[in-house]
Amino acid sequence: MDQEVVEGRIVALQAEVAAVVGVLNAAHGRLVELVGDALGEGLWKQWGVHSPAHWLAWQGGLAPARARAIVGLAERRSELPSAVAALRAGELSVDAATEIGRRAPAGYEASITAFATVATVSQLRRCLRSYAYDDDTEKSRPRPAEEQRSVAMGTDDTGWWLKGRLPADEGAVFEAALRAARDDLYRQQRAACADGEYPQVSNVDGLLAVAEASLTAGEARFPGTDRYRVHLHLDASPTTDDPTGVLSLHLGPPLPAALRSLLTCDTTLRPVFEVHGVAVSVGRSTRVISRRLRRLIEHRDGGCRVPGCDRRHGLEIHHLVHWEHGGPTDTDNCITLCRSHHR
């Protein structure tokens, strides 16, 4: 194809992409204004709604992180008029605008917004790191101190992930424990190696050693409890993709076939019995939900079932038809709710 034709197609495509993105930016700007109105008048406060971000994630079908970012920008819209106006005009992306909402001091928002309209989001983030905050003069610090002490974890399509942030002194304690576990593991493996061979031990190996040591110590102190075990769910029914069944993490995704084979080679299995396709249901014999039944319901639901609620910890099991009203303790009559929604 002629080079001029190719260049012409590239220019036309990029122009159309820019036009479409401009429309999306303007729509996000209007969304920020609507969320700001909901915040100002308290219209987000409805039954079962934890927070403005929960309400927005439910109403807009947004990911929780995106909903929180938009709410954060809406909360500061009076402090960031240039950023909100640029977003509303389609000149600024929602990712850039929410970064400004998270990190930009109000006194510099106009110049930061001007830079953001010609920079990538990565460049904007690097720029925002250079701004210092004066607690005595800055009325609303975008990133409060308590956000610097957090740990988050979960699973996605690529595996398990971990993200955290600690004060310097607590981080030093964590690093010391990790180094000690890694060094102990290295010495153990080095003793088993032949002369001239050296084991490869990483920080990941050290972190796993810390976790395993903690679980082992807990199991020794309180034998027989499920608290110190990692639970997986094995569905032995053959499928088209995997004729030997599927193994999944509790409240997590299915595992690769090779990893399933490794884990089921030497592990504790507790069979789950079904009656007419309903797992370990006990009908009207009891209203108490066993640990095994709880794990099955939690794994099926993947967290709180209320729309927009992303809570996966502190979960409770709820009878749809209450037991005292004749409802059975069966999997099809039980759902998972977070503690707040259960109350």
Coordinates of C-alpha atoms in Angstrom, one line a residue:
M1 CA 0.0 0.0 0.0
D2 CA 1.2 3.5 -0.8
Q3 CA 2.9 5.2 2.1
E4 CA 0.9 8.4 1.7
V5 CA -2.3 6.4 1.8
V6 CA -1.2 4.7 5.0
E7 CA -0.3 8.0 6.6
G8 CA -3.6 9.4 5.6
R9 CA -5.5 6.5 7.2
I10 CA -3.4 6.9 10.4
V11 CA -4.3 10.6 10.6
A12 CA -8.0 10.0 10.0
L13 CA -8.1 7.2 12.5
Q14 CA -6.3 9.2 15.2
A15 CA -8.6 12.2 14.5
E16 CA -11.7 10.0 15.0
V17 CA -10.2 8.4 18.2
A18 CA -9.6 11.9 19.5
A19 CA -13.2 12.9 18.7
V20 CA -14.7 9.8 20.4
V21 CA -12.5 10.3 23.5
G22 CA -13.5 13.9 23.7
V23 CA -17.2 12.9 23.8
L24 CA -16.3 10.4 26.6
N25 CA -14.4 13.0 28.5
A26 CA -17.4 15.4 28.3
A27 CA -19.7 12.6 29.5
H28 CA -17.5 11.9 32.4
G29 CA -17.4 15.6 33.2
R30 CA -21.2 15.6 33.4
L31 CA -21.0 12.5 35.6
V32 CA -18.7 14.3 38.0
E33 CA -21.2 17.2 38.2
L34 CA -24.1 14.7 38.9
V35 CA -22.1 12.9 41.6
G36 CA -21.3 16.3 43.1
D37 CA -25.0 17.2 43.3
A38 CA -25.7 13.8 44.9
L39 CA -23.0 14.4 47.5
G40 CA -24.1 18.0 48.2
E41 CA -27.8 17.0 48.8
G42 CA -27.1 13.6 50.3
L43 CA -29.1 11.8 47.6
W44 CA -26.7 8.9 47.5
K45 CA -27.9 7.8 51.0
Q46 CA -30.2 5.0 50.3
W47 CA -31.0 1.7 52.0
G48 CA -28.0 -0.7 52.0
V49 CA -25.6 1.8 50.4
H50 CA -22.2 1.9 52.2
S51 CA -20.8 5.0 50.6
P52 CA -21.0 7.4 47.6
A53 CA -18.6 5.2 45.8
H54 CA -20.8 2.1 46.4
W55 CA -23.8 4.0 45.1
L56 CA -22.0 5.1 42.0
A57 CA -20.6 1.6 41.3
W58 CA -24.1 0.2 41.6
Q59 CA -25.9 2.9 39.5
G60 CA -23.2 3.2 36.9
G61 CA -21.9 -0.3 36.6
L62 CA -18.4 1.0 37.3
A63 CA -15.5 -0.8 38.9
P64 CA -15.1 0.1 42.5
A65 CA -11.7 1.8 42.0
R66 CA -13.1 4.0 39.2
A67 CA -16.2 4.9 41.2
R68 CA -14.0 5.9 44.2
A69 CA -11.8 8.1 41.9
I70 CA -14.8 9.9 40.4
V71 CA -16.3 10.5 43.9
G72 CA -13.0 11.9 45.1
L73 CA -12.9 14.3 42.2
A74 CA -16.6 15.3 42.8
E75 CA -15.8 16.0 46.4
R76 CA -13.2 18.5 45.4
R77 CA -14.9 20.1 42.4
S78 CA -15.2 23.5 44.1
E79 CA -11.4 23.4 44.7
L80 CA -10.5 22.2 41.2
P81 CA -12.7 24.3 38.8
S82 CA -10.1 24.2 36.0
A83 CA -9.8 20.4 36.0
V84 CA -13.6 19.9 36.1
A85 CA -14.1 22.5 33.4
A86 CA -11.5 20.9 31.1
L87 CA -13.0 17.5 31.7
R88 CA -16.5 18.8 30.9
A89 CA -15.1 20.4 27.7
G90 CA -13.6 17.1 26.6
E91 CA -10.1 18.5 26.8
L92 CA -9.0 16.3 29.8
S93 CA -9.4 12.5 30.3
V94 CA -11.1 11.2 33.3
D95 CA -8.0 9.3 34.4
A96 CA -6.0 12.6 34.3
A97 CA -8.8 14.5 36.1
T98 CA -9.0 11.9 38.9
E99 CA -5.3 11.9 39.4
I100 CA -5.5 15.7 39.9
G101 CA -8.4 15.1 42.3
R102 CA -6.3 12.7 44.3
R103 CA -3.0 14.5 44.5
A104 CA -3.1 18.2 43.3
P105 CA -3.0 21.0 45.9
A106 CA -5.9 23.4 45.3
G107 CA -3.5 26.4 44.9
Y108 CA -1.8 24.9 41.8
E109 CA -4.7 23.2 40.1
A110 CA -4.9 25.6 37.2
S111 CA -1.3 25.2 36.1
I112 CA -1.4 21.4 36.7
T113 CA -4.5 21.2 34.6
A114 CA -2.9 23.1 31.8
F115 CA 0.0 20.7 31.9
A116 CA -2.3 17.7 32.1
T117 CA -4.0 18.6 28.8
V118 CA -0.8 18.0 26.9
A119 CA 0.8 15.2 29.0
T120 CA 0.2 11.5 29.4
V121 CA -1.2 10.2 32.7
S122 CA 2.2 8.7 33.6
Q123 CA 3.8 12.1 33.0
L124 CA 1.2 13.8 35.1
R125 CA 1.7 11.3 38.0
R126 CA 5.4 12.0 38.0
C127 CA 4.8 15.7 38.0
L128 CA 2.3 15.5 40.9
R129 CA 4.9 13.6 43.1
S130 CA 7.0 16.8 43.2
Y131 CA 4.2 18.9 44.9
A132 CA 4.6 19.2 48.7
Y133 CA 1.7 19.7 51.1
D134 CA 1.7 22.2 53.9
D135 CA -0.6 20.9 56.6
D136 CA -0.9 24.3 58.2
T137 CA -2.1 26.0 55.0
E138 CA -3.6 23.3 52.8
K139 CA -7.3 23.1 53.7
S140 CA -8.0 19.8 52.1
R141 CA -5.1 17.4 51.7
P142 CA -6.1 15.0 48.9
R143 CA -4.3 12.0 50.4
P144 CA -4.9 11.8 54.2
A145 CA -2.2 10.2 56.3
E146 CA -4.2 7.1 57.1
E147 CA -4.2 6.0 53.5
Q148 CA -0.4 5.4 53.8
R149 CA -1.0 2.3 56.0
S150 CA -2.9 -0.3 54.0
V151 CA -2.6 -3.8 52.6
A152 CA -4.8 -5.1 49.7
M153 CA -4.8 -8.5 48.1
G154 CA -6.9 -10.6 45.7
T155 CA -6.9 -12.7 42.6
D156 CA -7.4 -11.8 38.9
D157 CA -6.9 -13.5 35.6
T158 CA -3.1 -13.7 36.0
G159 CA -3.0 -15.0 39.6
W160 CA -2.8 -13.7 43.1
W161 CA -1.7 -10.1 43.7
L162 CA -0.5 -8.1 46.8
K163 CA -0.2 -4.3 47.2
G164 CA 0.5 -2.4 50.4
R165 CA 2.0 0.7 52.0
L166 CA 3.3 1.1 55.5
P167 CA 5.0 3.9 57.6
A168 CA 8.8 3.6 57.4
D169 CA 9.3 2.0 60.8
E170 CA 6.6 -0.6 60.3
G171 CA 8.0 -1.3 56.8
A172 CA 11.4 -1.9 58.3
V173 CA 9.9 -4.6 60.6
F174 CA 8.3 -6.3 57.6
E175 CA 11.6 -6.2 55.7
A176 CA 13.5 -7.6 58.6
A177 CA 11.1 -10.6 59.0
L178 CA 11.2 -11.2 55.2
R179 CA 15.1 -11.1 55.1
A180 CA 15.3 -13.4 58.1
A181 CA 13.0 -16.0 56.5
R182 CA 14.8 -15.7 53.2
D183 CA 18.2 -16.1 54.8
D184 CA 17.0 -19.1 56.9
L185 CA 15.6 -20.7 53.7
Y186 CA 18.8 -20.1 51.9
R187 CA 20.9 -21.8 54.6
Q188 CA 18.6 -24.8 54.6
Q189 CA 18.8 -25.3 50.9
R190 CA 22.5 -24.5 50.8
A191 CA 23.2 -27.4 53.2
A192 CA 21.4 -29.8 50.9
C193 CA 23.3 -28.6 47.8
A194 CA 26.4 -30.2 46.4
D195 CA 29.7 -28.3 46.5
G196 CA 29.7 -25.5 44.1
E197 CA 25.9 -25.2 43.8
Y198 CA 24.1 -22.3 45.2
P199 CA 20.3 -22.1 45.7
Q200 CA 18.2 -19.3 44.3
V201 CA 16.0 -17.9 47.0
S202 CA 13.9 -14.7 46.4
N203 CA 11.9 -12.3 48.5
V204 CA 8.8 -14.2 47.3
D205 CA 10.2 -17.4 48.8
G206 CA 10.8 -15.5 52.0
L207 CA 7.3 -14.1 52.1
L208 CA 5.8 -17.6 51.6
A209 CA 8.1 -18.9 54.4
V210 CA 6.8 -16.3 56.8
A211 CA 3.2 -17.1 55.9
E212 CA 3.7 -20.9 56.2
A213 CA 5.5 -20.4 59.6
S214 CA 2.6 -18.4 60.9
L215 CA 0.0 -20.9 59.8
T216 CA 2.0 -23.8 61.2
A217 CA 2.4 -22.1 64.6
G218 CA -1.4 -21.4 64.7
E219 CA -2.3 -24.9 63.8
A220 CA 0.1 -26.2 66.6
R221 CA -1.6 -23.9 69.2
F222 CA -5.2 -24.6 68.0
P223 CA -5.3 -28.0 66.4
G224 CA -8.3 -29.1 64.3
T225 CA -9.4 -25.6 63.3
D226 CA -10.0 -24.6 59.7
R227 CA -8.7 -21.1 60.4
Y228 CA -5.1 -22.1 59.5
R229 CA -5.9 -23.8 56.2
V230 CA -6.1 -22.7 52.7
H231 CA -9.4 -23.9 51.1
L232 CA -9.9 -24.9 47.5
H233 CA -12.9 -26.2 45.7
L234 CA -12.6 -29.3 43.4
D235 CA -15.4 -30.0 41.0
A236 CA -14.6 -33.4 39.7
S237 CA -17.3 -33.3 37.0
P238 CA -15.6 -33.5 33.5
T239 CA -16.0 -30.6 31.1
T240 CA -15.2 -30.1 27.5
D241 CA -12.1 -28.0 28.3
D242 CA -10.9 -30.1 31.1
P243 CA -12.1 -33.8 31.3
T244 CA -10.6 -34.2 34.8
G245 CA -12.5 -31.4 36.6
V246 CA -11.8 -27.9 37.8
L247 CA -10.0 -26.7 41.0
S248 CA -10.7 -23.2 42.2
L249 CA -9.4 -21.0 45.1
H250 CA -12.0 -20.2 47.7
L251 CA -13.7 -17.0 46.5
G252 CA -11.1 -17.0 43.7
P253 CA -10.6 -18.1 40.1
P254 CA -10.0 -21.6 38.7
L255 CA -6.4 -22.8 38.8
P256 CA -4.4 -24.1 35.8
A257 CA -4.6 -27.9 35.2
A258 CA -0.9 -28.4 36.0
L259 CA -1.3 -26.6 39.4
R260 CA -4.5 -28.6 40.1
S261 CA -2.6 -31.9 39.5
L262 CA 0.2 -30.8 41.8
L263 CA -2.1 -29.7 44.7
T264 CA -4.4 -32.8 44.5
C265 CA -1.4 -35.1 44.6
D266 CA -0.9 -34.7 48.3
T267 CA -3.6 -32.8 50.1
T268 CA -6.6 -33.2 52.5
L269 CA -9.8 -33.8 50.6
R270 CA -13.3 -33.5 52.2
P271 CA -16.0 -34.7 49.9
V272 CA -19.2 -32.7 49.5
F273 CA -22.4 -34.7 49.0
E274 CA -25.3 -33.6 46.9
V275 CA -29.0 -34.4 47.1
H276 CA -30.8 -33.8 43.8
G277 CA -28.0 -31.5 42.8
V278 CA -28.1 -29.4 46.0
A279 CA -24.8 -29.6 47.9
V280 CA -24.8 -30.6 51.6
S281 CA -28.2 -29.1 52.3
V282 CA -29.7 -29.9 55.6
G283 CA -33.3 -28.8 55.0
R284 CA -35.3 -28.1 58.1
S285 CA -33.1 -30.2 60.4
T286 CA -31.2 -27.1 61.6
R287 CA -30.9 -23.4 61.0
V288 CA -27.1 -23.4 61.8
I289 CA -24.9 -23.2 58.8
S290 CA -21.9 -25.4 59.0
R291 CA -18.4 -24.3 58.0
R292 CA -18.5 -26.5 55.0
L293 CA -21.8 -25.2 53.8
R294 CA -20.6 -21.6 54.4
R295 CA -17.5 -22.1 52.3
L296 CA -19.6 -23.5 49.4
I297 CA -22.1 -20.5 49.5
E298 CA -19.3 -18.0 49.8
H299 CA -17.4 -19.5 46.9
R300 CA -20.6 -19.6 44.8
D301 CA -21.5 -16.0 45.4
G302 CA -17.9 -14.6 45.4
G303 CA -18.7 -11.9 48.0
C304 CA -21.6 -9.8 49.1
R305 CA -24.6 -10.2 46.7
V306 CA -26.0 -6.7 47.1
P307 CA -25.6 -4.9 43.8
G308 CA -22.5 -2.7 43.7
C309 CA -21.1 -4.0 47.0
D310 CA -17.5 -5.4 46.5
R311 CA -16.9 -6.6 50.1
R312 CA -15.3 -10.0 50.3
H313 CA -14.4 -10.1 54.0
G314 CA -16.5 -10.2 57.2
L315 CA -19.1 -12.1 55.2
E316 CA -22.3 -13.7 56.7
I317 CA -24.8 -16.2 55.3
H318 CA -28.5 -15.1 55.1
H319 CA -31.6 -17.2 54.7
L320 CA -33.7 -15.7 51.9
V321 CA -36.8 -17.2 53.5
H322 CA -36.1 -17.0 57.2
W323 CA -35.8 -20.4 59.0
E324 CA -38.5 -19.4 61.5
H325 CA -40.8 -18.7 58.5
G326 CA -40.3 -22.2 57.1
G327 CA -37.2 -21.6 55.0
P328 CA -34.7 -24.5 54.8
T329 CA -31.0 -24.3 55.4
D330 CA -30.3 -25.2 51.7
T331 CA -27.8 -23.7 49.3
D332 CA -30.6 -22.4 47.1
N333 CA -32.2 -20.6 50.1
C334 CA -28.9 -19.0 51.3
I335 CA -26.9 -16.1 50.0
T336 CA -23.7 -14.3 51.1
L337 CA -24.0 -10.7 52.6
C338 CA -21.5 -8.5 54.2
R339 CA -22.1 -7.7 57.9
S340 CA -23.6 -4.3 57.1
H341 CA -26.1 -5.5 54.6
H342 CA -27.1 -8.5 56.7
R343 CA -28.0 -6.1 59.5

